[in-house]
GROMACS .gro file of C-alpha atoms in nm:
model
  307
    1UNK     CA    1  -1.636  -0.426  -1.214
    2UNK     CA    2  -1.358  -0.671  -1.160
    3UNK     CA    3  -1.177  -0.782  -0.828
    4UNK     CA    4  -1.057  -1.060  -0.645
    5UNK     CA    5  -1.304  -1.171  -0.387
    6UNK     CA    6  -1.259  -1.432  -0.051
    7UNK     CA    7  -1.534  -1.683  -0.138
    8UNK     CA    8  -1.570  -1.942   0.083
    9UNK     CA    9  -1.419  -2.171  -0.123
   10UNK     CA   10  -1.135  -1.949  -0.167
   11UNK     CA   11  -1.043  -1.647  -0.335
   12UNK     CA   12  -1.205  -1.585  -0.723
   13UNK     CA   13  -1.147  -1.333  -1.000
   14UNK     CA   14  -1.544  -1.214  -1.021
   15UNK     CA   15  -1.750  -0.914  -1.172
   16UNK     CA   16  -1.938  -0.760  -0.903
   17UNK     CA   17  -2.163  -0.456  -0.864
   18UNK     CA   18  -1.950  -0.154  -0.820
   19UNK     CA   19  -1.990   0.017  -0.534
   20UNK     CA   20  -2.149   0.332  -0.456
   21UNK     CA   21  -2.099   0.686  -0.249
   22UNK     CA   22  -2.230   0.563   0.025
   23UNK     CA   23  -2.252   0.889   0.231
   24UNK     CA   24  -2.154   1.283   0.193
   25UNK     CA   25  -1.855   1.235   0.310
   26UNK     CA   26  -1.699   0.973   0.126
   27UNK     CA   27  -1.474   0.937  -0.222
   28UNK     CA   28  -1.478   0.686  -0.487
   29UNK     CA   29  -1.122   0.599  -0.643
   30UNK     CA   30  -0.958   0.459  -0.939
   31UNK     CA   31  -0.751   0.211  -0.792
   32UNK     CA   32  -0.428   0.239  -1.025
   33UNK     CA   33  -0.131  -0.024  -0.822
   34UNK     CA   34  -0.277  -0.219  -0.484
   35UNK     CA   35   0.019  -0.411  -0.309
   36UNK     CA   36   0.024  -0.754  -0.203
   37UNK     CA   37   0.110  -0.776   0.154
   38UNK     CA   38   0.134  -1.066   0.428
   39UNK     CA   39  -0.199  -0.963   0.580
   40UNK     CA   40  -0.355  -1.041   0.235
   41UNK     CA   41  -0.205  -1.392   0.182
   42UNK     CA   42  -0.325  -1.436   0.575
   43UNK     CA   43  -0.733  -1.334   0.492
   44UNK     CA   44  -0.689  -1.534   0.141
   45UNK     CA   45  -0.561  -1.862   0.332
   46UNK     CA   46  -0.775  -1.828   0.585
   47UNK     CA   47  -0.510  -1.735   0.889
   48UNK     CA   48  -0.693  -1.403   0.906
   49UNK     CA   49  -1.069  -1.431   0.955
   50UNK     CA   50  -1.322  -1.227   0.753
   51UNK     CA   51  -1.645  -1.237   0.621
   52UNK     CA   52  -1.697  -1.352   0.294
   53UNK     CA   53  -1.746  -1.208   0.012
   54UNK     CA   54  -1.516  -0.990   0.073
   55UNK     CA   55  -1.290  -0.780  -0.141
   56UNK     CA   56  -0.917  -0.792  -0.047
   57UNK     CA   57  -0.613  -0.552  -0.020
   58UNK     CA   58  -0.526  -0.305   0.183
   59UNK     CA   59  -0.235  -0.124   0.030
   60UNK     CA   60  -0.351   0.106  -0.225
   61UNK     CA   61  -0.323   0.404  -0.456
   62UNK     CA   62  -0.503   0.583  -0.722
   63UNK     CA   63  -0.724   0.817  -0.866
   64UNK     CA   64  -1.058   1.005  -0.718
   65UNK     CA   65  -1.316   0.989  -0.930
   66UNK     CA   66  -1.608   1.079  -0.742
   67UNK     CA   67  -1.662   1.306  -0.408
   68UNK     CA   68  -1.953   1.356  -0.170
   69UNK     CA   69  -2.157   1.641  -0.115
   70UNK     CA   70  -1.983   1.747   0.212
   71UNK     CA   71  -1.623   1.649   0.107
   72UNK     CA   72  -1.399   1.951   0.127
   73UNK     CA   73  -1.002   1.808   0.166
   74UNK     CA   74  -1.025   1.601  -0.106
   75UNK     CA   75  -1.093   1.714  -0.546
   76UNK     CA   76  -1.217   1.452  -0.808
   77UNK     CA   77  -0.855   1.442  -1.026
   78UNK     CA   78  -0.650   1.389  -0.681
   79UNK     CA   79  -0.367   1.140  -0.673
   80UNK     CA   80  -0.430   0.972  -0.332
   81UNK     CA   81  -0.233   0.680  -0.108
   82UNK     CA   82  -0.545   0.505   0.100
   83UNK     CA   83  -0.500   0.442   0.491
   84UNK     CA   84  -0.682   0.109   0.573
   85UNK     CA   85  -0.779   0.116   0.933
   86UNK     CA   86  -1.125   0.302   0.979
   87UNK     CA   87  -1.217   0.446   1.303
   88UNK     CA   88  -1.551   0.352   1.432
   89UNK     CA   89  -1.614   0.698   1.468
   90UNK     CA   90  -1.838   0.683   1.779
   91UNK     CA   91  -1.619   0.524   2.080
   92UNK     CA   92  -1.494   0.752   2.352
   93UNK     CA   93  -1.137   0.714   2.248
   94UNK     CA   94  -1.242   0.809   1.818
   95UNK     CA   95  -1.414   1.142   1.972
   96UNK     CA   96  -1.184   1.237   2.243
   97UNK     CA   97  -0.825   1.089   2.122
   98UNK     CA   98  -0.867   1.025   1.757
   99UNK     CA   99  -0.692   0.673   1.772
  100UNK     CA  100  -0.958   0.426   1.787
  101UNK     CA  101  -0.907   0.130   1.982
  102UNK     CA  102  -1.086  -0.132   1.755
  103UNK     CA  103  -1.080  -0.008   1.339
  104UNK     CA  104  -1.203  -0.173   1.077
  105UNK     CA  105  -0.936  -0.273   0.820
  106UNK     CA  106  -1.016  -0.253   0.416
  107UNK     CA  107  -0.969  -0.576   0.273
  108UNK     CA  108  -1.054  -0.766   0.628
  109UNK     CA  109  -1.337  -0.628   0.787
  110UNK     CA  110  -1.463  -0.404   0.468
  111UNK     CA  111  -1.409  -0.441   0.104
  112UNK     CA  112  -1.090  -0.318  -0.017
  113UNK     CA  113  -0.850  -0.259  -0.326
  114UNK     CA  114  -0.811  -0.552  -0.535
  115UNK     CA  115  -1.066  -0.434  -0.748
  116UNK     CA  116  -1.183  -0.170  -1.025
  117UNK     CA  117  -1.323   0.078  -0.745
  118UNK     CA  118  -1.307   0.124  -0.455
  119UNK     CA  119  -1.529   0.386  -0.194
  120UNK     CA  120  -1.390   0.529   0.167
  121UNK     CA  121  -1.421   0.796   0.384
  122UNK     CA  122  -1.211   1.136   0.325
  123UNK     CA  123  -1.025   1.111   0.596
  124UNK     CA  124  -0.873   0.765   0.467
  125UNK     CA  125  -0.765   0.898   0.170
  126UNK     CA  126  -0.394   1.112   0.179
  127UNK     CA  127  -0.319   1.361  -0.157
  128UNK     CA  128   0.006   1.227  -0.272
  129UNK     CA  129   0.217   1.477  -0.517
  130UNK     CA  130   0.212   1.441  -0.882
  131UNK     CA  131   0.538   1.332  -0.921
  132UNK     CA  132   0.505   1.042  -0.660
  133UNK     CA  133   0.504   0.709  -0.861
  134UNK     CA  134   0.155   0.538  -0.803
  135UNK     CA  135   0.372   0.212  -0.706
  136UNK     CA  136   0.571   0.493  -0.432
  137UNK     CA  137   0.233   0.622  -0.371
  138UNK     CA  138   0.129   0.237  -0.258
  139UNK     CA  139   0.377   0.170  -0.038
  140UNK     CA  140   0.279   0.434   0.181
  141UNK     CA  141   0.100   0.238   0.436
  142UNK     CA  142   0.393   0.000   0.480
  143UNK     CA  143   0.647   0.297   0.553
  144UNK     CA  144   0.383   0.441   0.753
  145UNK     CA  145   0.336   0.109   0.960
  146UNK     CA  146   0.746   0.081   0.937
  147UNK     CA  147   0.759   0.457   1.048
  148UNK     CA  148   0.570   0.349   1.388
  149UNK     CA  149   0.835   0.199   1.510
  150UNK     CA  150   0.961   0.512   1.605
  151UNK     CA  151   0.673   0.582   1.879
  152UNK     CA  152   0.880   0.349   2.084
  153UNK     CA  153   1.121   0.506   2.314
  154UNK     CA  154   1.446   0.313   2.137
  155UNK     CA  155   1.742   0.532   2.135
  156UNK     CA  156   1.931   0.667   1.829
  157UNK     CA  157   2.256   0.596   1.977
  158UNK     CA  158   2.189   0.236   2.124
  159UNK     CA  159   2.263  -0.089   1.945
  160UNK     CA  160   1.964  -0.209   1.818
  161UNK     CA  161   1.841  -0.535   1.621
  162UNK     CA  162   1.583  -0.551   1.333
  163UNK     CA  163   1.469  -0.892   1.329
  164UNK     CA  164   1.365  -1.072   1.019
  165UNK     CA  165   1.475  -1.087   0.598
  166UNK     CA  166   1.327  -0.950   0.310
  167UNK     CA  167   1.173  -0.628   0.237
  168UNK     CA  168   0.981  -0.578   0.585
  169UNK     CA  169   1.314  -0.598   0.782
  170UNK     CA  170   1.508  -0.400   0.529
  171UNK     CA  171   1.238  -0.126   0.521
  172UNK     CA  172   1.246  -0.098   0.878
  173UNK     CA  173   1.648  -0.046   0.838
  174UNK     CA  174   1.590   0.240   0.579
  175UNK     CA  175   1.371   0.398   0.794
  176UNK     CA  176   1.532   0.381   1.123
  177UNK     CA  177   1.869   0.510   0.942
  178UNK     CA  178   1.648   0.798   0.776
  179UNK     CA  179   1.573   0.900   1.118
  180UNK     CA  180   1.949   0.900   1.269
  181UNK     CA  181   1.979   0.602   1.430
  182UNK     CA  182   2.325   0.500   1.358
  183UNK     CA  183   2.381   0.121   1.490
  184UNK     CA  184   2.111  -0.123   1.320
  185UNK     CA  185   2.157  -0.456   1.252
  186UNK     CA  186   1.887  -0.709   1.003
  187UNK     CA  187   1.968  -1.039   1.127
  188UNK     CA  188   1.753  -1.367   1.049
  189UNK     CA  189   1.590  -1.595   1.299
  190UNK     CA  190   1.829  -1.840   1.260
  191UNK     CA  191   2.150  -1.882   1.294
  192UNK     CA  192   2.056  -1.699   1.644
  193UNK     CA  193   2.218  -1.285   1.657
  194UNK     CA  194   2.442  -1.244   1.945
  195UNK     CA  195   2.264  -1.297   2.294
  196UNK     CA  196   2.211  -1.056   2.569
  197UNK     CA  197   2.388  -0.756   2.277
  198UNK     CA  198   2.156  -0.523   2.188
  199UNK     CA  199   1.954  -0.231   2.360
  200UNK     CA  200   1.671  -0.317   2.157
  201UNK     CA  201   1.506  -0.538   1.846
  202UNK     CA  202   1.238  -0.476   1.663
  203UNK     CA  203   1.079  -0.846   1.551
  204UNK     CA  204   0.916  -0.781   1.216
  205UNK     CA  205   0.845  -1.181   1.191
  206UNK     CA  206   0.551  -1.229   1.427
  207UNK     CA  207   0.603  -1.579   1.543
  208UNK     CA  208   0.730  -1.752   1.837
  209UNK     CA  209   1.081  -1.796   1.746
  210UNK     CA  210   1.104  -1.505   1.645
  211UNK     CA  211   0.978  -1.356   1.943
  212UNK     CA  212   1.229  -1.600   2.170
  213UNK     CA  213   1.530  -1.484   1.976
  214UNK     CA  214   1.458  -1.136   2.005
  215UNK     CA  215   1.413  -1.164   2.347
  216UNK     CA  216   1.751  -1.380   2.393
  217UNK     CA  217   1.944  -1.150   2.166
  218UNK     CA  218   1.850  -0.787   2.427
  219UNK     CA  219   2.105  -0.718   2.695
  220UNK     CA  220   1.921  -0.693   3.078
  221UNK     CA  221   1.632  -0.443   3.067
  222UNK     CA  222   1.652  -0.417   2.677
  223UNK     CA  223   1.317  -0.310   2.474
  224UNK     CA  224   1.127  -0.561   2.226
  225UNK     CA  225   0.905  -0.348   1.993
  226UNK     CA  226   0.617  -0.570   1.902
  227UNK     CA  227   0.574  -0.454   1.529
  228UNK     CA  228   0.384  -0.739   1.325
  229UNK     CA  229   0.056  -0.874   1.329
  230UNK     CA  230   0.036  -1.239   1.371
  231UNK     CA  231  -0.208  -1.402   1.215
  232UNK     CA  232  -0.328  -1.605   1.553
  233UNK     CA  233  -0.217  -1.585   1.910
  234UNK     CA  234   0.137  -1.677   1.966
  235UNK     CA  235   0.344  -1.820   2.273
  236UNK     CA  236   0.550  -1.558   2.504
  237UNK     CA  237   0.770  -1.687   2.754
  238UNK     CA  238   0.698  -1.458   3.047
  239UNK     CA  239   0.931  -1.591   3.310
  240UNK     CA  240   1.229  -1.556   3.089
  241UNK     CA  241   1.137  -1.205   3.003
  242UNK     CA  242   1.043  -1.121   3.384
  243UNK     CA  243   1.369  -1.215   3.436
  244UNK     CA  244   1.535  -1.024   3.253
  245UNK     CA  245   1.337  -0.728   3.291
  246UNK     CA  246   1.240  -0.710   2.963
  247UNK     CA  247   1.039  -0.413   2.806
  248UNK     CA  248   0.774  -0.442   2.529
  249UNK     CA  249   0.629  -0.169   2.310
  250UNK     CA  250   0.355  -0.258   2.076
  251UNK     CA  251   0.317   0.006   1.789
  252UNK     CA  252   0.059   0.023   1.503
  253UNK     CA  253   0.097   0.316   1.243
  254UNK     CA  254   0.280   0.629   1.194
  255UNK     CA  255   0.093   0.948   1.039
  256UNK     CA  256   0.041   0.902   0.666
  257UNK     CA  257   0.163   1.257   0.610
  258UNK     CA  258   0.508   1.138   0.781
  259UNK     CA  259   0.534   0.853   0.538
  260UNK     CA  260   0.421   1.041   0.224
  261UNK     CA  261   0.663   1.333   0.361
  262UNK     CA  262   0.926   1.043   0.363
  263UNK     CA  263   0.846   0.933   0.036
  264UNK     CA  264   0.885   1.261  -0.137
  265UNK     CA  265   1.217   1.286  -0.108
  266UNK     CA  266   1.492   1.197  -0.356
  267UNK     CA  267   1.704   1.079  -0.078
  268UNK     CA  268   1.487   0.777   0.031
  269UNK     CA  269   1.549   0.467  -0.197
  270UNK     CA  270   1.275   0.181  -0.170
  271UNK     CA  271   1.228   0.094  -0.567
  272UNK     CA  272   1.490  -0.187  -0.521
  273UNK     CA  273   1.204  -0.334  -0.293
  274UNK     CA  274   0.922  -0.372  -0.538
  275UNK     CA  275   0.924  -0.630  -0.773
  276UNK     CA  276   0.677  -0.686  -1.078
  277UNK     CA  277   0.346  -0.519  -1.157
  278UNK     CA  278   0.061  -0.769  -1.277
  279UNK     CA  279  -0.318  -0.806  -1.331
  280UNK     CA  280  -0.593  -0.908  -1.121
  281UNK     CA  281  -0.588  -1.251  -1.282
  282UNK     CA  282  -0.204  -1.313  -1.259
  283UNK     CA  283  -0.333  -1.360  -0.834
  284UNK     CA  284  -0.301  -1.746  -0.797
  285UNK     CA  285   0.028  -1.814  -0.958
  286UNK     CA  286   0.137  -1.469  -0.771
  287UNK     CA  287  -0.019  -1.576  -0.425
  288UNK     CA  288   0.145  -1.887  -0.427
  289UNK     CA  289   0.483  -1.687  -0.536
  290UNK     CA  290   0.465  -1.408  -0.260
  291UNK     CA  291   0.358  -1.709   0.013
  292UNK     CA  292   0.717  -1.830   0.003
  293UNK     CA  293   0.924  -1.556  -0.048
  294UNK     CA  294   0.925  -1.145   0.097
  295UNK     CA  295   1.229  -1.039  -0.104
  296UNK     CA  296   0.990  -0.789  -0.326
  297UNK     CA  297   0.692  -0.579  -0.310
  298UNK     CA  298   0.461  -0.718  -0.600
  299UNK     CA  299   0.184  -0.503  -0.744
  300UNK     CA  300  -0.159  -0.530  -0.902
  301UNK     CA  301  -0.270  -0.240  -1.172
  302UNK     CA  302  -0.659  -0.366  -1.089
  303UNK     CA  303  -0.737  -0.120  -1.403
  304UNK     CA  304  -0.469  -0.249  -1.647
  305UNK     CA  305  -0.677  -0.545  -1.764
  306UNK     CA  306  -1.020  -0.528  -1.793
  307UNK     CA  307  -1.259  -0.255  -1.955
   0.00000   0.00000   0.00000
């Protein structure tokens, strides 16, 4: 099969082996539209470490086409949206609390959807309806990950800030108005929003400035909710935020059933977000593309182009 593959030199268009059922309990998949996402550019530029060879994406839908012996929840036919992050299974907080401290992420840590095939457990894969759009169906783990936001105790009826431009910010907008919040602002990092005016900001840049004008832009004892994932350690001003009295709220994913719930209705627009659908080999002229701007969601069909 095809994918695109982290080499050490870089990232390649190769035929590998395709992979196999690896236990009872997993599913093999078509892969039918795999987003391109920030976290991808990060692994292919080397930002985000992994081990190579490794398989990228992370964002996936498609069709199962193969089932273990033990796998009940899930039927070879299924439509399916693919949560990344896989529990170890076997820490205290995976059999006690379900939410496991340190998962592995597809396309980081194990192979993932840029590719012809791709294998996971059940329990990462989510039934999506028929009518969902496979390119919908995709873009459920970013309106899960947007949904989190919502874990943090921000109030409905506060002023609050989305930090950032592009698609990420906007999504987070959509979201937070789907849920009743009623006074949201998407401002950019620069020129600076307002200082000391809003209850809360969510900061879907991840980088120091971002971070400092989020923090500059909450009244006393406002809320910063912590929602990207920098590719490396960034500076944090503690003294300004101590003074202040600053609250911070780190948040990682919503339920996939929330976001495909979300996505089922008629009523939530995001198709103004995505932008073109291409093939597996379109990926340096459309890495370079996506690297400087966030205004669309771009898509690969890893099945549209090769036999």
């Amino acid at each position: 099969m095809f994918a695109l593959v982290k080499m050490h030199s870089g990232v390649q268009c190769l035929e590998i082996a395709r992979p196999n059922i690896g236990t009872d309990l997993d599913v093999m998949l078509k892969p039918v539209r795999a987003g391109l996402c920030r976290t991808d550019l990060n692994v292919a530029w080397g930002r985000t470490h992994c081990e190579p060879p490794r398989v990228l994406g992370h964002e996936v839908s498609g069709i199962v086409s193969a089932i273990g012996a033990r796998v009940t929840r899930i039927r070879v036919g299924d439509r399916v949206a693919v949560n990344p992050l896989l529990p170890c299974g076997v820490c205290s907080e995976c059999t006690s609390a379900g939410q496991c401290p340190s998962p592995r992420m597809l396309g980081v840590d194990l192979d993932g959807g840029f590719a012809q095939a791709l294998v996971i457990p059940e329990q990462a894969a989510h039934r999506v309806p028929d009518s969902m759009s496979f390119e919908r169906a995709a873009y459920v783990e970013p309106v899960a990950a947007t949904l989190a936001v919502l874990d943090s105790p921000i109030a409905r009826e506060a002023r609050g800030l989305v930090l950032g431009t592009g698609r990420i910010a906007e999504l987070t907008k959509r979201v937070l108005i789907a849920r009743g919040f009623c006074s949201v602002l998407t401002h950019p990092i620069a020129p600076a929003p307002e200082a000391r005016s809003f209850d809360w900001a969510i900061d879907t840049v991840g980088s120091g400035a971002s971070l400092e004008t989020a923090m500059r832009s909450l009244r006393q004892g406002g809320m910063l909710v912590l929602k990207s994932r920098p590719a490396a350690p960034i500076a944090l001003d503690v003294s300004f935020a101590v003074q202040r009295e600053l609250s911070f709220y780190a948040v990682r994913y919503a339920p996939f059933s929330d976001a495909i719930e979300l996505l089922s209705t008629g009523t939530f627009i995001v198709e103004d977000l995505f932008g073109q659908t291409h093939p597996l080999s379109a990926f340096e002229q459309l890495f370079s593309q996506t690297g400087t701007s966030e205004t669309s969601k771009v898509f690969f069909a890893p099945n549209a182009e090769f036999p």
